[in-house]
Amino acid sequence: MLPTLEASGLGTVIGNFIIVTGAFVVLLFLIKKFAWSQITAIFEARAQKISDDITSAEESRIQAQSLADRRQKELVEAKDEAGKIIDNAHETGKAHGDKIIANAHEEANRLKEKAQQDIAQSKQEAVSSVKGDVADLTVRLAEKILAKELDDKAKQDLVDRYLDQLGDA
Protein backbone atom coordinates (compact mmCIF):
# COMPACT_ATOMS: atom_id res chain seq x y z
CA MET A 1 0.00 0.00 0.00
CA LEU A 2 2.69 2.21 0.46
CA PRO A 3 3.50 2.49 -3.15
CA THR A 4 -0.04 3.44 -4.03
CA LEU A 5 -0.17 6.09 -1.45
CA GLU A 6 2.94 7.59 -2.71
CA ALA A 7 1.80 7.42 -6.30
CA SER A 8 -1.59 8.73 -5.39
CA GLY A 9 -0.08 11.53 -3.25
CA LEU A 10 2.37 12.37 -5.99
CA GLY A 11 -0.39 12.36 -8.58
CA THR A 12 -2.47 14.69 -6.46
CA VAL A 13 0.41 17.10 -6.05
CA ILE A 14 1.11 17.06 -9.78
CA GLY A 15 -2.60 17.44 -10.52
CA ASN A 16 -2.84 20.34 -8.13
CA PHE A 17 0.25 21.89 -9.66
CA ILE A 18 -1.22 21.57 -13.17
CA ILE A 19 -4.56 23.03 -12.06
CA VAL A 20 -2.93 25.96 -10.21
CA THR A 21 -0.57 26.60 -13.13
CA GLY A 22 -3.45 26.43 -15.61
CA ALA A 23 -5.54 28.73 -13.43
CA PHE A 24 -2.62 31.10 -13.18
CA VAL A 25 -2.10 31.11 -16.97
CA VAL A 26 -5.85 31.64 -17.53
CA LEU A 27 -5.79 34.46 -14.98
CA LEU A 28 -2.82 36.04 -16.75
CA PHE A 29 -4.59 35.68 -20.08
CA LEU A 30 -7.79 37.25 -18.73
CA ILE A 31 -5.87 40.09 -17.07
CA LYS A 32 -3.94 40.68 -20.31
CA LYS A 33 -7.11 40.59 -22.37
CA PHE A 34 -9.41 42.69 -20.20
CA ALA A 35 -7.49 44.63 -17.52
CA TRP A 36 -3.86 45.00 -18.60
CA SER A 37 -4.43 48.09 -20.75
CA GLN A 38 -6.39 49.75 -17.95
CA ILE A 39 -3.73 48.88 -15.36
CA THR A 40 -0.93 50.15 -17.60
CA ALA A 41 -3.00 53.26 -18.37
CA ILE A 42 -3.35 53.88 -14.61
CA PHE A 43 0.40 53.41 -14.15
CA GLU A 44 1.18 55.62 -17.14
CA ALA A 45 -1.25 58.30 -15.89
CA ARG A 46 0.39 58.11 -12.45
CA ALA A 47 3.85 58.33 -14.02
CA GLN A 48 2.72 61.29 -16.16
CA LYS A 49 1.23 63.04 -13.11
CA ILE A 50 4.46 62.52 -11.17
CA SER A 51 6.45 63.80 -14.14
CA ASP A 52 4.18 66.83 -14.48
CA ASP A 53 4.44 67.49 -10.74
CA ILE A 54 8.23 67.32 -10.92
CA THR A 55 8.26 69.64 -13.96
CA SER A 56 5.85 72.05 -12.25
CA ALA A 57 7.93 71.98 -9.06
CA GLU A 58 11.09 72.70 -11.07
CA GLU A 59 9.38 75.58 -12.89
CA SER A 60 8.12 76.93 -9.56
CA ARG A 61 11.61 76.65 -8.09
CA ILE A 62 13.11 78.47 -11.08
CA GLN A 63 10.41 81.16 -10.85
CA ALA A 64 10.96 81.51 -7.09
CA GLN A 65 14.71 81.80 -7.63
CA SER A 66 14.11 84.43 -10.32
CA LEU A 67 11.83 86.38 -7.98
CA ALA A 68 14.37 86.09 -5.16
CA ASP A 69 17.16 87.31 -7.46
CA ARG A 70 15.00 90.22 -8.67
CA ARG A 71 14.03 91.09 -5.08
CA GLN A 72 17.71 90.99 -4.07
CA LYS A 73 18.63 93.22 -7.01
CA GLU A 74 15.85 95.68 -6.14
CA LEU A 75 16.98 95.66 -2.52
CA VAL A 76 20.54 96.50 -3.57
CA GLU A 77 19.22 99.26 -5.86
CA ALA A 78 17.05 100.62 -3.04
CA LYS A 79 20.05 100.65 -0.71
CA ASP A 80 22.12 102.46 -3.35
CA GLU A 81 19.33 104.98 -3.90
CA ALA A 82 18.94 105.50 -0.16
CA GLY A 83 22.70 106.08 0.08
CA LYS A 84 22.52 108.63 -2.73
CA ILE A 85 19.58 110.38 -1.07
CA ILE A 86 21.49 110.54 2.21
CA ASP A 87 24.60 111.85 0.44
CA ASN A 88 22.51 114.48 -1.37
CA ALA A 89 20.89 115.46 1.93
CA HIS A 90 24.33 115.83 3.52
CA GLU A 91 25.55 117.91 0.59
CA THR A 92 22.40 120.03 0.62
CA GLY A 93 22.66 120.49 4.38
CA LYS A 94 26.33 121.44 4.11
CA ALA A 95 25.56 123.85 1.27
CA HIS A 96 22.71 125.39 3.29
CA GLY A 97 24.98 125.61 6.33
CA ASP A 98 27.75 127.24 4.27
CA LYS A 99 25.21 129.64 2.76
CA ILE A 100 23.81 130.52 6.18
CA ILE A 101 27.32 131.08 7.53
CA ALA A 102 28.24 133.22 4.50
CA ASN A 103 25.03 135.24 4.90
CA ALA A 104 25.76 135.66 8.61
CA HIS A 105 29.29 136.88 7.82
CA GLU A 106 27.94 139.28 5.21
CA GLU A 107 25.29 140.54 7.64
CA ALA A 108 27.89 140.92 10.39
CA ASN A 109 30.20 142.83 8.04
CA ARG A 110 27.33 145.01 6.87
CA LEU A 111 26.29 145.73 10.46
CA LYS A 112 29.92 146.42 11.36
CA GLU A 113 30.28 148.84 8.45
CA LYS A 114 26.98 150.52 9.35
CA ALA A 115 28.08 150.77 12.99
CA GLN A 116 31.39 152.28 11.88
CA GLN A 117 29.54 154.73 9.65
CA ASP A 118 27.16 155.58 12.49
CA ILE A 119 30.11 156.04 14.82
CA ALA A 120 31.89 158.20 12.27
CA GLN A 121 28.72 160.23 11.70
CA SER A 122 28.11 160.56 15.43
CA LYS A 123 31.74 161.56 15.91
CA GLN A 124 31.46 164.09 13.12
CA GLU A 125 28.20 165.45 14.59
CA ALA A 126 29.79 165.58 18.04
CA VAL A 127 32.86 167.36 16.67
CA SER A 128 30.63 169.79 14.79
CA SER A 129 28.55 170.35 17.90
CA VAL A 130 31.67 170.78 20.00
CA LYS A 131 33.14 173.12 17.36
CA GLY A 132 29.95 175.15 17.41
CA ASP A 133 29.94 175.26 21.24
CA VAL A 134 33.66 176.10 21.31
CA ALA A 135 33.11 178.77 18.67
CA ASP A 136 30.29 180.32 20.71
CA LEU A 137 32.39 180.20 23.84
CA THR A 138 35.33 181.67 22.00
CA VAL A 139 33.19 184.48 20.61
CA ARG A 140 31.78 185.24 24.05
CA LEU A 141 35.25 185.15 25.51
CA ALA A 142 36.50 187.40 22.77
CA GLU A 143 33.58 189.77 23.36
CA LYS A 144 34.39 189.91 26.99
CA ILE A 145 38.04 190.45 26.28
CA LEU A 146 37.37 193.14 23.79
CA ALA A 147 34.57 194.40 25.94
CA LYS A 148 32.48 195.16 23.04
CA GLU A 149 30.10 193.32 20.85
CA LEU A 150 31.08 192.25 17.45
CA ASP A 151 28.73 192.54 14.56
CA ASP A 152 27.54 189.36 12.79
CA LYS A 153 30.11 189.63 10.01
CA ALA A 154 32.99 189.97 12.46
CA LYS A 155 31.64 187.07 14.55
CA GLN A 156 31.41 184.84 11.47
CA ASP A 157 34.98 185.72 10.39
CA LEU A 158 36.31 185.03 13.88
CA VAL A 159 34.47 181.68 14.09
CA ASP A 160 35.68 180.60 10.64
CA ARG A 161 39.31 181.40 11.45
CA TYR A 162 39.04 179.58 14.76
CA LEU A 163 37.45 176.55 13.15
CA ASP A 164 40.12 176.44 10.48
CA GLN A 165 42.80 176.51 13.18
CA LEU A 166 40.87 173.91 15.19
CA GLY A 167 40.41 171.70 12.10
CA ASP A 168 44.17 171.82 11.40
CA ALA A 169 44.94 170.74 14.93
mmCIF file of C-alpha atoms in Angstrom:
data_model
loop_
_atom_site.group_PDB
_atom_site.id
_atom_site.type_symbol
_atom_site.label_atom_id
_atom_site.label_comp_id
_atom_site.label_asym_id
_atom_site.label_seq_id
_atom_site.Cartn_x
_atom_site.Cartn_y
_atom_site.Cartn_z
ATOM 1 C CA MET A 1 0.000 0.000 0.000
ATOM 2 C CA LEU A 2 2.691 2.209 0.462
ATOM 3 C CA PRO A 3 3.498 2.494 -3.153
ATOM 4 C CA THR A 4 -0.041 3.440 -4.030
ATOM 5 C CA LEU A 5 -0.171 6.087 -1.452
ATOM 6 C CA GLU A 6 2.938 7.590 -2.715
ATOM 7 C CA ALA A 7 1.800 7.417 -6.303
ATOM 8 C CA SER A 8 -1.591 8.730 -5.391
ATOM 9 C CA GLY A 9 -0.082 11.533 -3.253
ATOM 10 C CA LEU A 10 2.366 12.368 -5.986
ATOM 11 C CA GLY A 11 -0.388 12.356 -8.581
ATOM 12 C CA THR A 12 -2.470 14.689 -6.464
ATOM 13 C CA VAL A 13 0.408 17.100 -6.049
ATOM 14 C CA ILE A 14 1.114 17.058 -9.783
ATOM 15 C CA GLY A 15 -2.596 17.444 -10.525
ATOM 16 C CA ASN A 16 -2.843 20.345 -8.127
ATOM 17 C CA PHE A 17 0.247 21.890 -9.659
ATOM 18 C CA ILE A 18 -1.220 21.569 -13.168
ATOM 19 C CA ILE A 19 -4.564 23.034 -12.060
ATOM 20 C CA VAL A 20 -2.926 25.961 -10.212
ATOM 21 C CA THR A 21 -0.571 26.602 -13.134
ATOM 22 C CA GLY A 22 -3.451 26.426 -15.609
ATOM 23 C CA ALA A 23 -5.544 28.729 -13.434
ATOM 24 C CA PHE A 24 -2.623 31.103 -13.176
ATOM 25 C CA VAL A 25 -2.104 31.106 -16.966
ATOM 26 C CA VAL A 26 -5.846 31.641 -17.528
ATOM 27 C CA LEU A 27 -5.794 34.455 -14.976
ATOM 28 C CA LEU A 28 -2.821 36.041 -16.746
ATOM 29 C CA PHE A 29 -4.585 35.679 -20.083
ATOM 30 C CA LEU A 30 -7.794 37.250 -18.725
ATOM 31 C CA ILE A 31 -5.870 40.095 -17.067
ATOM 32 C CA LYS A 32 -3.945 40.681 -20.307
ATOM 33 C CA LYS A 33 -7.108 40.589 -22.370
ATOM 34 C CA PHE A 34 -9.412 42.694 -20.202
ATOM 35 C CA ALA A 35 -7.493 44.628 -17.516
ATOM 36 C CA TRP A 36 -3.855 45.002 -18.599
ATOM 37 C CA SER A 37 -4.432 48.088 -20.754
ATOM 38 C CA GLN A 38 -6.388 49.754 -17.949
ATOM 39 C CA ILE A 39 -3.730 48.883 -15.361
ATOM 40 C CA THR A 40 -0.934 50.149 -17.596
ATOM 41 C CA ALA A 41 -3.005 53.264 -18.368
ATOM 42 C CA ILE A 42 -3.346 53.884 -14.607
ATOM 43 C CA PHE A 43 0.404 53.414 -14.149
ATOM 44 C CA GLU A 44 1.185 55.623 -17.141
ATOM 45 C CA ALA A 45 -1.249 58.296 -15.889
ATOM 46 C CA ARG A 46 0.388 58.105 -12.453
ATOM 47 C CA ALA A 47 3.850 58.325 -14.021
ATOM 48 C CA GLN A 48 2.722 61.289 -16.164
ATOM 49 C CA LYS A 49 1.231 63.037 -13.111
ATOM 50 C CA ILE A 50 4.460 62.517 -11.166
ATOM 51 C CA SER A 51 6.453 63.801 -14.140
ATOM 52 C CA ASP A 52 4.184 66.828 -14.482
ATOM 53 C CA ASP A 53 4.442 67.493 -10.741
ATOM 54 C CA ILE A 54 8.231 67.324 -10.924
ATOM 55 C CA THR A 55 8.263 69.645 -13.957
ATOM 56 C CA SER A 56 5.854 72.048 -12.248
ATOM 57 C CA ALA A 57 7.925 71.980 -9.062
ATOM 58 C CA GLU A 58 11.085 72.705 -11.069
ATOM 59 C CA GLU A 59 9.384 75.581 -12.894
ATOM 60 C CA SER A 60 8.123 76.930 -9.565
ATOM 61 C CA ARG A 61 11.611 76.646 -8.093
ATOM 62 C CA ILE A 62 13.106 78.475 -11.078
ATOM 63 C CA GLN A 63 10.414 81.163 -10.853
ATOM 64 C CA ALA A 64 10.956 81.512 -7.090
ATOM 65 C CA GLN A 65 14.708 81.796 -7.635
ATOM 66 C CA SER A 66 14.107 84.427 -10.319
ATOM 67 C CA LEU A 67 11.834 86.381 -7.977
ATOM 68 C CA ALA A 68 14.367 86.094 -5.161
ATOM 69 C CA ASP A 69 17.159 87.313 -7.464
ATOM 70 C CA ARG A 70 15.004 90.220 -8.672
ATOM 71 C CA ARG A 71 14.035 91.090 -5.082
ATOM 72 C CA GLN A 72 17.706 90.991 -4.073
ATOM 73 C CA LYS A 73 18.634 93.218 -7.013
ATOM 74 C CA GLU A 74 15.851 95.684 -6.145
ATOM 75 C CA LEU A 75 16.981 95.659 -2.521
ATOM 76 C CA VAL A 76 20.543 96.504 -3.568
ATOM 77 C CA GLU A 77 19.223 99.258 -5.864
ATOM 78 C CA ALA A 78 17.049 100.616 -3.039
ATOM 79 C CA LYS A 79 20.055 100.650 -0.706
ATOM 80 C CA ASP A 80 22.117 102.460 -3.348
ATOM 81 C CA GLU A 81 19.331 104.975 -3.905
ATOM 82 C CA ALA A 82 18.944 105.505 -0.156
ATOM 83 C CA GLY A 83 22.701 106.085 0.081
ATOM 84 C CA LYS A 84 22.524 108.630 -2.732
ATOM 85 C CA ILE A 85 19.580 110.378 -1.068
ATOM 86 C CA ILE A 86 21.489 110.540 2.208
ATOM 87 C CA ASP A 87 24.602 111.854 0.436
ATOM 88 C CA ASN A 88 22.506 114.475 -1.368
ATOM 89 C CA ALA A 89 20.893 115.456 1.930
ATOM 90 C CA HIS A 90 24.334 115.826 3.523
ATOM 91 C CA GLU A 91 25.553 117.909 0.591
ATOM 92 C CA THR A 92 22.395 120.035 0.617
ATOM 93 C CA GLY A 93 22.657 120.490 4.377
ATOM 94 C CA LYS A 94 26.325 121.435 4.107
ATOM 95 C CA ALA A 95 25.564 123.852 1.269
ATOM 96 C CA HIS A 96 22.708 125.391 3.291
ATOM 97 C CA GLY A 97 24.980 125.610 6.325
ATOM 98 C CA ASP A 98 27.746 127.239 4.273
ATOM 99 C CA LYS A 99 25.212 129.638 2.757
ATOM 100 C CA ILE A 100 23.807 130.521 6.181
ATOM 101 C CA ILE A 101 27.324 131.085 7.533
ATOM 102 C CA ALA A 102 28.242 133.216 4.503
ATOM 103 C CA ASN A 103 25.030 135.240 4.903
ATOM 104 C CA ALA A 104 25.762 135.658 8.606
ATOM 105 C CA HIS A 105 29.295 136.883 7.819
ATOM 106 C CA GLU A 106 27.936 139.278 5.213
ATOM 107 C CA GLU A 107 25.290 140.536 7.641
ATOM 108 C CA ALA A 108 27.894 140.925 10.392
ATOM 109 C CA ASN A 109 30.205 142.825 8.038
ATOM 110 C CA ARG A 110 27.329 145.006 6.873
ATOM 111 C CA LEU A 111 26.294 145.731 10.456
ATOM 112 C CA LYS A 112 29.922 146.418 11.364
ATOM 113 C CA GLU A 113 30.283 148.845 8.449
ATOM 114 C CA LYS A 114 26.976 150.520 9.349
ATOM 115 C CA ALA A 115 28.079 150.772 12.986
ATOM 116 C CA GLN A 116 31.392 152.283 11.880
ATOM 117 C CA GLN A 117 29.541 154.733 9.646
ATOM 118 C CA ASP A 118 27.157 155.580 12.492
ATOM 119 C CA ILE A 119 30.111 156.036 14.818
ATOM 120 C CA ALA A 120 31.894 158.196 12.268
ATOM 121 C CA GLN A 121 28.717 160.226 11.701
ATOM 122 C CA SER A 122 28.108 160.565 15.434
ATOM 123 C CA LYS A 123 31.738 161.563 15.915
ATOM 124 C CA GLN A 124 31.457 164.092 13.124
ATOM 125 C CA GLU A 125 28.203 165.451 14.593
ATOM 126 C CA ALA A 126 29.792 165.584 18.040
ATOM 127 C CA VAL A 127 32.859 167.355 16.672
ATOM 128 C CA SER A 128 30.631 169.790 14.791
ATOM 129 C CA SER A 129 28.549 170.351 17.902
ATOM 130 C CA VAL A 130 31.675 170.775 19.997
ATOM 131 C CA LYS A 131 33.139 173.122 17.359
ATOM 132 C CA GLY A 132 29.953 175.152 17.413
ATOM 133 C CA ASP A 133 29.941 175.263 21.237
ATOM 134 C CA VAL A 134 33.663 176.103 21.314
ATOM 135 C CA ALA A 135 33.109 178.766 18.673
ATOM 136 C CA ASP A 136 30.290 180.319 20.708
ATOM 137 C CA LEU A 137 32.394 180.199 23.841
ATOM 138 C CA THR A 138 35.326 181.668 22.001
ATOM 139 C CA VAL A 139 33.195 184.479 20.612
ATOM 140 C CA ARG A 140 31.785 185.238 24.055
ATOM 141 C CA LEU A 141 35.255 185.150 25.507
ATOM 142 C CA ALA A 142 36.505 187.405 22.766
ATOM 143 C CA GLU A 143 33.579 189.768 23.359
ATOM 144 C CA LYS A 144 34.390 189.911 26.992
ATOM 145 C CA ILE A 145 38.036 190.453 26.280
ATOM 146 C CA LEU A 146 37.374 193.139 23.787
ATOM 147 C CA ALA A 147 34.565 194.404 25.942
ATOM 148 C CA LYS A 148 32.476 195.163 23.036
ATOM 149 C CA GLU A 149 30.099 193.321 20.855
ATOM 150 C CA LEU A 150 31.080 192.252 17.445
ATOM 151 C CA ASP A 151 28.734 192.541 14.559
ATOM 152 C CA ASP A 152 27.543 189.359 12.795
ATOM 153 C CA LYS A 153 30.110 189.633 10.007
ATOM 154 C CA ALA A 154 32.990 189.974 12.456
ATOM 155 C CA LYS A 155 31.636 187.067 14.553
ATOM 156 C CA GLN A 156 31.406 184.840 11.474
ATOM 157 C CA ASP A 157 34.982 185.716 10.387
ATOM 158 C CA LEU A 158 36.305 185.034 13.877
ATOM 159 C CA VAL A 159 34.469 181.682 14.086
ATOM 160 C CA ASP A 160 35.676 180.596 10.637
ATOM 161 C CA ARG A 161 39.314 181.402 11.453
ATOM 162 C CA TYR A 162 39.038 179.584 14.759
ATOM 163 C CA LEU A 163 37.447 176.548 13.148
ATOM 164 C CA ASP A 164 40.122 176.442 10.483
ATOM 165 C CA GLN A 165 42.796 176.506 13.177
ATOM 166 C CA LEU A 166 40.873 173.905 15.185
ATOM 167 C CA GLY A 167 40.409 171.700 12.101
ATOM 168 C CA ASP A 168 44.171 171.822 11.403
ATOM 169 C CA ALA A 169 44.943 170.735 14.928
#
